[in-house]
Amino acid sequence: MEGQKPQHKFKLLALGENRSCGLRLNDRVVCWGQNNFSLQESLRESSFATIEAKRNIFCGVLIQNRSLVCWGNEILDSNLIVFEKVRPGPYTSTCPYSDITPPVAGPALAPSSPPPAPEESTRPLDETGAPLEQGTRQQQQQHPQIEQAAPPVLEKRLSQLASMGNASHLEEFSLQLLLEATNNFSEDHKVGEGSFGSVYRSTLGDGREVAIKRAETSSTSSSAVESRRQEDKDNAFINELETLSRLHHKNLVRLLGFCEDCNERVLVYEYLSNGTLHNHLHKLQNSPLMSWPKRIKVALDAARGIEYLHEYAVPPIIHRDIKSSNILLDSSWTAKVSDFGLSLTGPEEEESHLSLSAAGTVGYMDPEYYRLQLLTTKSDVYSFGVVLLELLSGMKAIHKNENGVPRNVVDFAVPYIEQDEIHRVLDKRVPTPTPHEIEAVAYVGLLAADCVTFEGQDRPSMTEIVNNLERALALCSAQPTSLSRSTTESSK
């Protein structure tokens, strides 16, 4: 991505298409992106309460006068103020604020056919898709590019997906159908937890076996903490829907459809009958994954899924929550990456980065991301390295040592791997590796150590990881290949 790169911490990011803006801790905004995109000079000293993005358009609310300003194209750049004195709250048919005056009229887009009059239950949305309270109809007429009436945020996002052709293959399930399939989301059908809600297993009337993820809704508490928690879950739901609606790969879990009805938000996926990699490594007494070739094959499958996110998705995607419980296994033991609730659109170039409050799972989180707030695709690489160490050792990312003290698998395994003592790390439940297998396993250990290097720039890319795991798996099958640590470092 071209343009000014963020050099400070941000409390909020607005991510557009090939351009981004960040709200700094001092409430000032900075923008960067293709074609030297930057914030308008007249706004650089302004303080913002919040900012949002939709495609190439950015909007923010000014602290000093609560005006809504937008920028990102020639029309908006020449007439920044869209609404003056924006007040938070739901839409109402009358305006209770007599002090709201319309902004000075400026050039606007050619109006299209007028949208239908809003219902009491609908909320107007700005160009970012964020709900706003309207000022006056005169203000709307001066800015016809702002819709007069719009559906709720989720519905709007779904319509955007459909308009881009991304959701055309998704099925919209009725709530009644899902209630019947899960016996009113009973505990008997519950099989796990996801980033935004509980997961249920069920068989639909047509015989399809599915996994149903139901978004949790908080109580009617008005506390800021509850509101923020609910907002996070809503964002995770929309993230996963938007991400999986445009991704198609054999090593990514497949989204079949969704339900948005009566405040219920539900996603429906293919059901993967062999559960999570985490369960096979840490819970099940007897698992078919008790051989080194099978474990390396699972690692290779997952790596191919992540490589697709980083290298072939447009724009690229950073998963942010790679862990063994988010790697699922189907009936043929093919591994698939799941749970995209925390995923983000990544930078266009390897050296670019975003600055965000860290999110993920303790034990898997990239220390560079956690400590320095630097996020790149290499953050997923670190998390995947932890999964490799789990596969080799059979130990959880965070486990207790012989003295009962919590310990990270990285701190335990990497020193032995670096000393060429991989045998002290290996899971004792797996039969002793053959001569071919021990060489492959030792090589995977070195690869894992490279993945969890502290500095992201020193870690391999997912493409390099896929290539190296393919070599290791071939060696397990006694196919001639040459392995050395230099192989993993050849193209860093």
Coordinates of C-alpha atoms in Angstrom, one line a residue:
M1 CA 0.0 0.0 0.0
E2 CA 1.4 3.4 -1.0
G3 CA 1.2 6.6 0.9
Q4 CA 1.9 7.6 4.5
K5 CA 2.3 4.5 6.8
P6 CA 0.9 4.7 10.4
Q7 CA 3.6 5.3 12.9
H8 CA 1.5 5.7 16.0
K9 CA -0.9 3.8 18.1
F10 CA -4.6 4.0 17.1
K11 CA -7.7 3.5 19.1
L12 CA -9.8 3.0 16.0
L13 CA -9.1 2.0 12.3
A14 CA -11.4 2.5 9.3
L15 CA -10.4 0.1 6.5
G16 CA -11.4 0.9 3.0
E17 CA -10.4 -0.5 -0.4
N18 CA -6.7 0.0 -0.8
R19 CA -6.8 2.9 1.7
S20 CA -7.2 3.3 5.4
C21 CA -7.6 5.9 8.1
G22 CA -6.7 5.7 11.8
L23 CA -8.0 7.6 14.8
R24 CA -5.0 8.3 17.0
L25 CA -5.0 8.5 20.8
N26 CA -5.0 12.3 20.6
D27 CA -8.3 12.1 18.5
R28 CA -6.5 13.3 15.3
V29 CA -6.9 11.3 12.1
V30 CA -4.3 10.2 9.6
C31 CA -5.0 8.4 6.3
W32 CA -2.8 6.5 3.9
G33 CA -3.2 4.3 0.8
Q34 CA -2.9 4.0 -2.9
N35 CA -2.1 7.0 -5.1
N36 CA -0.8 8.8 -2.0
F37 CA -4.2 9.0 -0.4
S38 CA -4.2 11.2 2.7
L39 CA -6.6 13.2 4.9
Q40 CA -7.8 16.6 3.6
E41 CA -5.5 19.4 4.8
S42 CA -8.4 21.3 6.4
L43 CA -9.2 18.3 8.7
R44 CA -5.7 17.3 9.9
E45 CA -5.9 19.4 13.1
S46 CA -9.5 18.5 13.8
S47 CA -10.4 16.2 16.7
F48 CA -12.8 13.2 15.9
A49 CA -15.1 11.3 18.1
T50 CA -15.2 8.3 15.7
I51 CA -14.5 7.4 12.0
E52 CA -16.0 4.8 9.6
A53 CA -15.2 3.6 6.1
K54 CA -17.1 2.1 3.2
R55 CA -15.1 1.2 0.1
N56 CA -13.3 4.4 -0.9
I57 CA -15.4 6.8 1.3
F58 CA -14.5 7.8 4.9
C59 CA -16.7 9.7 7.4
G60 CA -16.1 11.0 10.9
V61 CA -17.9 12.9 13.6
L62 CA -16.0 16.1 14.8
I63 CA -15.8 16.5 18.5
Q64 CA -15.9 20.3 18.5
N65 CA -19.3 20.7 16.8
R66 CA -20.6 17.1 16.3
S67 CA -20.7 17.6 12.5
L68 CA -20.5 14.6 10.2
V69 CA -17.8 15.1 7.6
C70 CA -16.9 12.7 4.7
W71 CA -14.0 12.5 2.3
G72 CA -12.6 10.2 -0.3
N73 CA -13.8 11.4 -3.7
E74 CA -13.8 14.8 -5.5
I75 CA -17.4 15.6 -4.6
L76 CA -17.1 15.0 -0.9
D77 CA -13.6 16.5 -0.7
S78 CA -15.0 19.8 -2.0
N79 CA -17.9 19.8 0.4
L80 CA -16.8 17.9 3.5
I81 CA -19.8 18.6 5.9
V82 CA -22.7 16.2 5.3
F83 CA -24.7 16.8 8.5
E84 CA -24.1 19.4 11.3
K85 CA -24.6 18.6 14.9
V86 CA -25.1 14.8 14.6
R87 CA -26.8 13.4 17.6
P88 CA -26.5 9.7 18.6
G89 CA -29.6 7.6 18.8
P90 CA -32.3 5.8 16.8
Y91 CA -34.2 7.3 13.9
T92 CA -37.4 9.3 14.6
S93 CA -39.9 10.7 12.2
T94 CA -39.6 14.2 13.8
C95 CA -36.5 16.1 14.9
P96 CA -36.4 17.0 18.6
Y97 CA -33.4 19.3 18.2
S98 CA -34.4 22.8 17.2
D99 CA -30.8 24.0 17.0
I100 CA -29.9 21.8 14.1
T101 CA -29.3 23.9 11.0
P102 CA -28.5 22.6 7.5
P103 CA -25.0 22.9 6.1
V104 CA -24.1 25.2 3.3
A105 CA -25.1 23.6 0.1
G106 CA -22.4 22.3 -2.2
P107 CA -22.0 20.2 -5.3
A108 CA -23.7 16.8 -5.0
L109 CA -24.1 13.7 -6.9
A110 CA -27.0 13.5 -9.4
P111 CA -30.0 12.3 -7.5
S112 CA -31.4 8.9 -8.3
S113 CA -35.0 7.8 -7.9
P114 CA -36.1 8.6 -4.4
P115 CA -36.0 5.7 -1.9
P116 CA -39.2 4.6 0.0
A117 CA -40.2 6.6 3.1
P118 CA -38.6 5.2 6.3
E119 CA -40.6 3.2 8.8
E120 CA -40.4 3.9 12.5
S121 CA -38.2 0.8 13.0
T122 CA -35.6 1.7 10.4
R123 CA -32.5 3.7 11.0
P124 CA -30.8 6.0 8.4
L125 CA -27.3 5.1 7.5
D126 CA -24.4 7.3 6.3
E127 CA -22.1 6.5 3.4
T128 CA -20.1 4.2 5.8
G129 CA -23.1 2.1 6.7
A130 CA -23.2 3.5 10.2
P131 CA -26.5 4.5 11.8
L132 CA -27.1 8.2 12.3
E133 CA -29.9 10.3 13.5
Q134 CA -31.2 12.6 10.8
G135 CA -31.1 16.4 11.0
T136 CA -33.6 17.7 8.5
R137 CA -34.9 16.5 5.1
Q138 CA -33.4 19.6 3.6
Q139 CA -30.0 18.3 4.6
Q140 CA -30.7 15.0 3.0
Q141 CA -31.8 16.6 -0.3
Q142 CA -28.6 18.6 -0.4
H143 CA -26.6 15.4 -0.2
P144 CA -28.6 12.8 -2.2
Q145 CA -25.7 10.4 -2.0
I146 CA -26.8 9.8 1.7
E147 CA -29.7 7.4 1.6
Q148 CA -32.9 8.8 3.2
A149 CA -34.0 5.4 4.5
A150 CA -32.0 2.2 4.8
P151 CA -32.4 -1.2 6.4
P152 CA -30.5 -2.2 9.6
V153 CA -26.7 -2.4 9.4
L154 CA -26.5 -6.2 9.0
E155 CA -29.2 -6.2 6.3
K156 CA -27.4 -3.4 4.5
R157 CA -24.1 -5.4 4.6
L158 CA -26.0 -8.5 3.2
S159 CA -27.4 -6.5 0.4
Q160 CA -23.9 -5.2 -0.4
L161 CA -22.6 -8.8 -0.6
A162 CA -25.5 -9.7 -2.9
S163 CA -24.9 -6.7 -5.1
M164 CA -21.2 -7.8 -5.5
G165 CA -22.2 -11.3 -6.3
N166 CA -20.5 -12.7 -3.2
A167 CA -23.6 -14.0 -1.4
S168 CA -25.4 -15.4 -4.5
H169 CA -24.4 -19.0 -3.5
L170 CA -25.5 -18.6 0.1
E171 CA -28.8 -20.0 1.3
E172 CA -31.0 -17.9 3.6
F173 CA -32.4 -20.2 6.3
S174 CA -35.6 -19.5 8.2
L175 CA -35.3 -19.2 11.9
Q176 CA -38.2 -21.7 12.3
L177 CA -36.2 -24.3 10.4
L178 CA -33.1 -23.9 12.5
L179 CA -35.1 -24.0 15.8
E180 CA -36.7 -27.3 14.7
A181 CA -33.3 -28.7 13.6
T182 CA -31.7 -27.9 17.0
N183 CA -34.7 -28.4 19.3
N184 CA -34.7 -24.7 20.1
F185 CA -30.9 -24.6 20.3
S186 CA -30.8 -27.2 23.1
E187 CA -27.7 -28.1 25.0
D188 CA -28.0 -31.6 23.6
H189 CA -27.1 -30.3 20.2
K190 CA -24.3 -27.9 21.4
V191 CA -20.8 -29.0 20.3
G192 CA -18.6 -26.0 21.0
E193 CA -18.0 -22.2 21.1
G194 CA -17.0 -19.8 18.3
S195 CA -15.8 -16.2 18.3
F196 CA -19.3 -14.8 18.5
G197 CA -21.5 -17.6 19.8
S198 CA -22.3 -21.2 20.4
V199 CA -22.0 -24.0 17.8
Y200 CA -24.7 -26.7 17.4
R201 CA -24.7 -29.9 15.3
S202 CA -27.9 -30.8 13.5
T203 CA -29.3 -32.6 10.5
L204 CA -31.6 -30.7 8.2
G205 CA -34.8 -32.0 6.7
D206 CA -33.0 -32.7 3.4
G207 CA -30.5 -34.9 5.2
R208 CA -27.6 -32.4 5.2
E209 CA -25.5 -32.5 8.4
V210 CA -24.6 -29.0 9.4
A211 CA -22.9 -26.9 12.1
I212 CA -25.0 -24.0 13.2
K213 CA -23.3 -21.0 14.9
R214 CA -25.7 -18.8 16.8
A215 CA -24.7 -15.3 17.7
E216 CA -25.0 -14.5 21.4
T217 CA -27.0 -11.4 22.4
S218 CA -26.4 -9.7 25.7
S219 CA -29.1 -8.7 28.1
T220 CA -30.7 -5.3 27.8
S221 CA -28.1 -3.8 30.1
S222 CA -27.1 -0.3 29.1
S223 CA -23.6 -0.5 30.5
A224 CA -20.8 0.6 28.2
V225 CA -19.0 -2.8 28.8
E226 CA -22.1 -4.8 27.7
S227 CA -22.6 -2.5 24.7
R228 CA -19.0 -2.9 23.7
R229 CA -19.1 -6.7 24.2
Q230 CA -22.2 -6.9 22.0
E231 CA -20.7 -4.7 19.4
D232 CA -17.7 -7.0 19.2
K233 CA -19.9 -10.1 18.8
D234 CA -21.9 -8.3 16.0
N235 CA -18.7 -7.4 14.3
A236 CA -17.4 -10.9 14.5
F237 CA -20.6 -12.2 13.0
I238 CA -20.5 -9.8 10.1
N239 CA -16.7 -10.4 9.6
E240 CA -17.2 -14.1 9.3
L241 CA -20.2 -13.8 7.0
E242 CA -18.4 -11.3 4.7
T243 CA -15.1 -13.2 4.7
L244 CA -16.5 -16.7 4.1
S245 CA -19.0 -15.5 1.5
R246 CA -16.1 -14.7 -0.9
L247 CA -13.6 -17.5 0.0
H248 CA -13.6 -21.0 -1.7
H249 CA -10.8 -23.4 -0.8
K250 CA -10.8 -27.1 0.1
N251 CA -8.8 -26.2 3.3
L252 CA -11.3 -23.6 4.6
V253 CA -14.6 -24.5 6.2
R254 CA -17.5 -23.9 3.8
L255 CA -20.3 -21.5 4.7
L256 CA -23.7 -22.8 3.5
G257 CA -25.9 -19.9 4.5
F258 CA -27.2 -17.6 7.2
C259 CA -30.3 -16.5 9.1
E260 CA -31.1 -13.0 10.2
D261 CA -34.6 -13.0 11.8
C262 CA -36.2 -11.6 14.9
N263 CA -32.8 -10.3 16.2
E264 CA -31.3 -13.8 15.8
R265 CA -28.1 -14.0 13.8
V266 CA -27.0 -17.5 12.7
L267 CA -24.5 -18.9 10.3
V268 CA -24.8 -22.4 8.9
Y269 CA -21.7 -24.4 7.8
E270 CA -20.8 -27.8 6.5
Y271 CA -20.4 -30.2 9.4
L272 CA -16.9 -31.7 9.8
S273 CA -17.4 -35.0 11.6
N274 CA -14.0 -35.5 13.1
G275 CA -14.0 -32.4 15.2
T276 CA -11.1 -30.2 16.1
L277 CA -7.4 -30.8 16.0
H278 CA -7.3 -29.6 19.6
N279 CA -9.5 -32.4 20.8
H280 CA -7.4 -35.0 19.0
L281 CA -4.2 -33.7 20.5
H282 CA -5.4 -32.9 24.0
K283 CA -8.6 -34.7 24.9
L284 CA -9.2 -37.9 23.0
Q285 CA -7.5 -41.0 24.4
N286 CA -7.5 -42.8 21.1
S287 CA -7.0 -40.8 17.9
P288 CA -6.0 -41.8 14.4
L289 CA -3.6 -38.8 14.5
M290 CA -1.1 -40.9 16.4
S291 CA 1.4 -41.1 13.5
W292 CA 3.9 -38.5 12.3
P293 CA 2.9 -38.6 8.6
K294 CA -0.8 -38.0 9.5
R295 CA 0.2 -35.1 11.8
I296 CA 2.4 -33.5 9.1
K297 CA -0.5 -34.0 6.6
V298 CA -2.9 -32.1 8.9
A299 CA -0.3 -29.3 9.3
L300 CA 0.1 -29.1 5.5
D301 CA -3.7 -28.9 4.9
A302 CA -4.0 -26.1 7.4
A303 CA -1.0 -24.3 6.0
R304 CA -2.5 -24.4 2.5
G305 CA -5.7 -22.8 3.8
I306 CA -3.8 -20.0 5.5
E307 CA -1.6 -19.5 2.4
Y308 CA -4.8 -19.0 0.4
L309 CA -5.9 -16.2 2.8
H310 CA -2.6 -14.5 2.6
E311 CA -1.6 -14.9 -1.1
Y312 CA -4.7 -15.6 -3.1
A313 CA -7.6 -13.8 -1.4
V314 CA -8.3 -10.3 -2.9
P315 CA -7.6 -8.3 -0.7
P316 CA -5.5 -10.6 1.4
I317 CA -6.9 -11.7 4.8
I318 CA -5.2 -12.0 8.2
H319 CA -7.0 -14.6 10.3
R320 CA -5.8 -13.4 13.7
D321 CA -6.9 -16.5 15.6
I322 CA -5.1 -19.5 14.2
K323 CA -5.1 -22.2 16.9
S324 CA -5.6 -26.0 17.1
S325 CA -9.3 -25.6 18.1
N326 CA -9.9 -23.6 14.9
I327 CA -8.6 -26.4 12.7
L328 CA -11.4 -28.9 11.9
L329 CA -11.2 -32.3 10.4
D330 CA -13.7 -33.8 7.9
S331 CA -14.6 -37.4 7.4
S332 CA -11.5 -38.1 5.3
W333 CA -9.2 -36.3 7.8
T334 CA -8.7 -33.3 5.6
A335 CA -8.0 -30.3 7.8
K336 CA -9.9 -27.0 7.3
V337 CA -9.3 -23.6 8.9
S338 CA -12.4 -22.2 10.6
D339 CA -13.7 -19.2 12.7
F340 CA -13.1 -16.0 10.8
G341 CA -14.7 -13.7 13.4
L342 CA -11.5 -11.8 14.2
S343 CA -10.2 -11.8 10.6
L344 CA -9.1 -8.5 9.0
T345 CA -8.3 -7.4 5.5
G346 CA -4.5 -7.3 5.4
P347 CA -1.9 -4.9 3.9
E348 CA -1.2 -5.0 0.2
E349 CA 2.6 -5.3 0.8
E350 CA 4.6 -7.4 3.2
E351 CA 6.2 -4.4 4.8
S352 CA 3.0 -2.6 5.4
H353 CA 1.2 -3.0 8.7
L354 CA -1.8 -2.0 10.6
S355 CA -1.8 -0.8 14.2
L356 CA -4.6 -2.3 16.3
S357 CA -5.5 -3.3 19.7
A358 CA -4.3 -7.0 19.9
A359 CA -6.9 -9.7 19.5
G360 CA -6.5 -13.5 19.5
T361 CA -5.9 -16.3 21.9
V362 CA -3.4 -16.3 24.7
G363 CA -0.5 -18.7 23.9
Y364 CA -0.9 -18.3 20.2
M365 CA -0.7 -14.5 19.9
D366 CA 2.3 -13.0 18.1
P367 CA 4.4 -11.1 20.7
E368 CA 5.2 -8.5 18.1
Y369 CA 1.5 -7.9 17.6
Y370 CA 0.7 -8.0 21.3
R371 CA 3.5 -5.7 22.5
L372 CA 4.1 -3.4 19.6
Q373 CA 0.6 -3.4 18.0
L374 CA 2.1 -4.4 14.6
L375 CA -0.1 -6.7 12.6
T376 CA 0.9 -8.4 9.4
T377 CA 0.4 -11.8 7.8
K378 CA 3.5 -12.9 9.8
S379 CA 1.2 -12.8 12.9
D380 CA -0.7 -15.7 11.6
V381 CA 2.7 -17.4 10.8
Y382 CA 3.6 -17.2 14.5
S383 CA 0.3 -18.7 15.6
F384 CA 0.7 -21.5 13.1
G385 CA 4.2 -22.1 14.5
V386 CA 2.6 -22.7 17.9
V387 CA 0.2 -25.2 16.3
L388 CA 3.2 -27.0 14.8
L389 CA 4.8 -27.3 18.2
E390 CA 1.5 -28.7 19.6
L391 CA 1.5 -31.3 16.8
L392 CA 5.1 -32.3 17.7
S393 CA 4.9 -32.3 21.4
G394 CA 1.3 -33.1 22.1
M395 CA 1.3 -30.3 24.7
K396 CA -1.2 -27.4 24.8
A397 CA 0.0 -23.9 23.9
I398 CA -0.2 -23.0 27.6
H399 CA 0.3 -26.0 29.9
K400 CA 1.8 -26.8 33.3
N401 CA 5.3 -28.1 33.8
E402 CA 6.2 -30.9 36.2
N403 CA 6.1 -28.4 39.1
G404 CA 2.6 -27.2 38.2
V405 CA 3.8 -23.9 36.9
P406 CA 2.1 -22.6 33.6
R407 CA 4.5 -22.7 30.7
N408 CA 4.3 -21.8 27.0
V409 CA 5.0 -24.6 24.5
V410 CA 7.4 -22.2 22.7
D411 CA 9.5 -21.7 25.8
F412 CA 9.6 -25.5 26.3
A413 CA 10.2 -26.8 22.8
V414 CA 12.3 -24.3 20.9
P415 CA 15.5 -24.5 23.1
Y416 CA 15.6 -28.3 22.6
I417 CA 14.9 -27.9 18.9
E418 CA 17.7 -25.4 18.6
Q419 CA 20.1 -27.8 20.4
D420 CA 19.2 -30.6 17.9
E421 CA 17.4 -32.6 20.7
I422 CA 14.0 -33.0 19.0
H423 CA 13.6 -36.4 20.7
R424 CA 13.1 -34.6 24.1
V425 CA 10.1 -32.7 22.6
L426 CA 8.2 -35.4 20.7
D427 CA 4.8 -36.6 21.9
K428 CA 5.4 -39.9 23.6
R429 CA 2.0 -41.2 22.7
V430 CA 3.1 -41.4 19.0
P431 CA 5.2 -44.4 18.0
T432 CA 8.9 -43.8 17.6
P433 CA 9.6 -42.3 14.2
T434 CA 11.3 -44.3 11.5
P435 CA 14.7 -43.1 10.2
H436 CA 12.9 -41.3 7.4
E437 CA 10.3 -39.9 9.8
I438 CA 12.7 -38.6 12.3
E439 CA 14.5 -36.5 9.7
A440 CA 11.2 -35.1 8.6
V441 CA 10.0 -34.4 12.1
A442 CA 13.3 -32.7 13.0
Y443 CA 12.9 -30.5 10.0
V444 CA 9.3 -29.6 10.9
G445 CA 10.7 -28.7 14.4
L446 CA 13.2 -26.3 12.8
L447 CA 10.4 -24.9 10.7
A448 CA 8.2 -24.3 13.8
A449 CA 11.1 -22.6 15.5
D450 CA 11.5 -20.3 12.5
C451 CA 7.8 -19.5 12.6
V452 CA 7.9 -18.3 16.3
T453 CA 10.9 -16.1 15.9
F454 CA 10.3 -12.8 17.7
E455 CA 10.6 -10.5 14.8
G456 CA 8.0 -11.0 12.1
Q457 CA 10.3 -10.1 9.2
D458 CA 12.5 -13.2 10.1
R459 CA 9.6 -15.6 9.9
P460 CA 8.9 -17.6 6.7
S461 CA 5.9 -16.8 4.5
M462 CA 3.0 -19.3 4.4
T463 CA 4.0 -20.3 0.9
E464 CA 7.5 -21.2 2.2
I465 CA 5.9 -23.1 5.0
V466 CA 3.6 -25.1 2.5
N467 CA 6.6 -25.9 0.4
N468 CA 8.7 -27.2 3.3
L469 CA 5.8 -29.3 4.8
E470 CA 5.4 -30.9 1.4
R471 CA 9.0 -31.9 1.4
A472 CA 8.7 -33.2 4.9
L473 CA 5.6 -35.3 4.1
A474 CA 7.4 -36.7 1.0
L475 CA 10.3 -37.7 3.1
C476 CA 7.9 -39.6 5.5
S477 CA 6.9 -41.6 2.4
A478 CA 10.5 -42.4 1.7
Q479 CA 10.4 -40.3 -1.4
P480 CA 13.9 -38.9 -2.1
T481 CA 14.3 -35.2 -1.1
S482 CA 16.9 -33.1 0.5
L483 CA 16.1 -31.3 3.7
S484 CA 18.2 -28.8 5.7
R485 CA 17.4 -25.7 7.7
S486 CA 18.7 -23.6 4.9
T487 CA 15.7 -24.7 2.9
T488 CA 13.3 -22.9 5.3
E489 CA 15.5 -19.8 5.2
S490 CA 16.2 -19.7 1.4
S491 CA 13.6 -17.1 0.5
K492 CA 13.0 -15.2 3.7

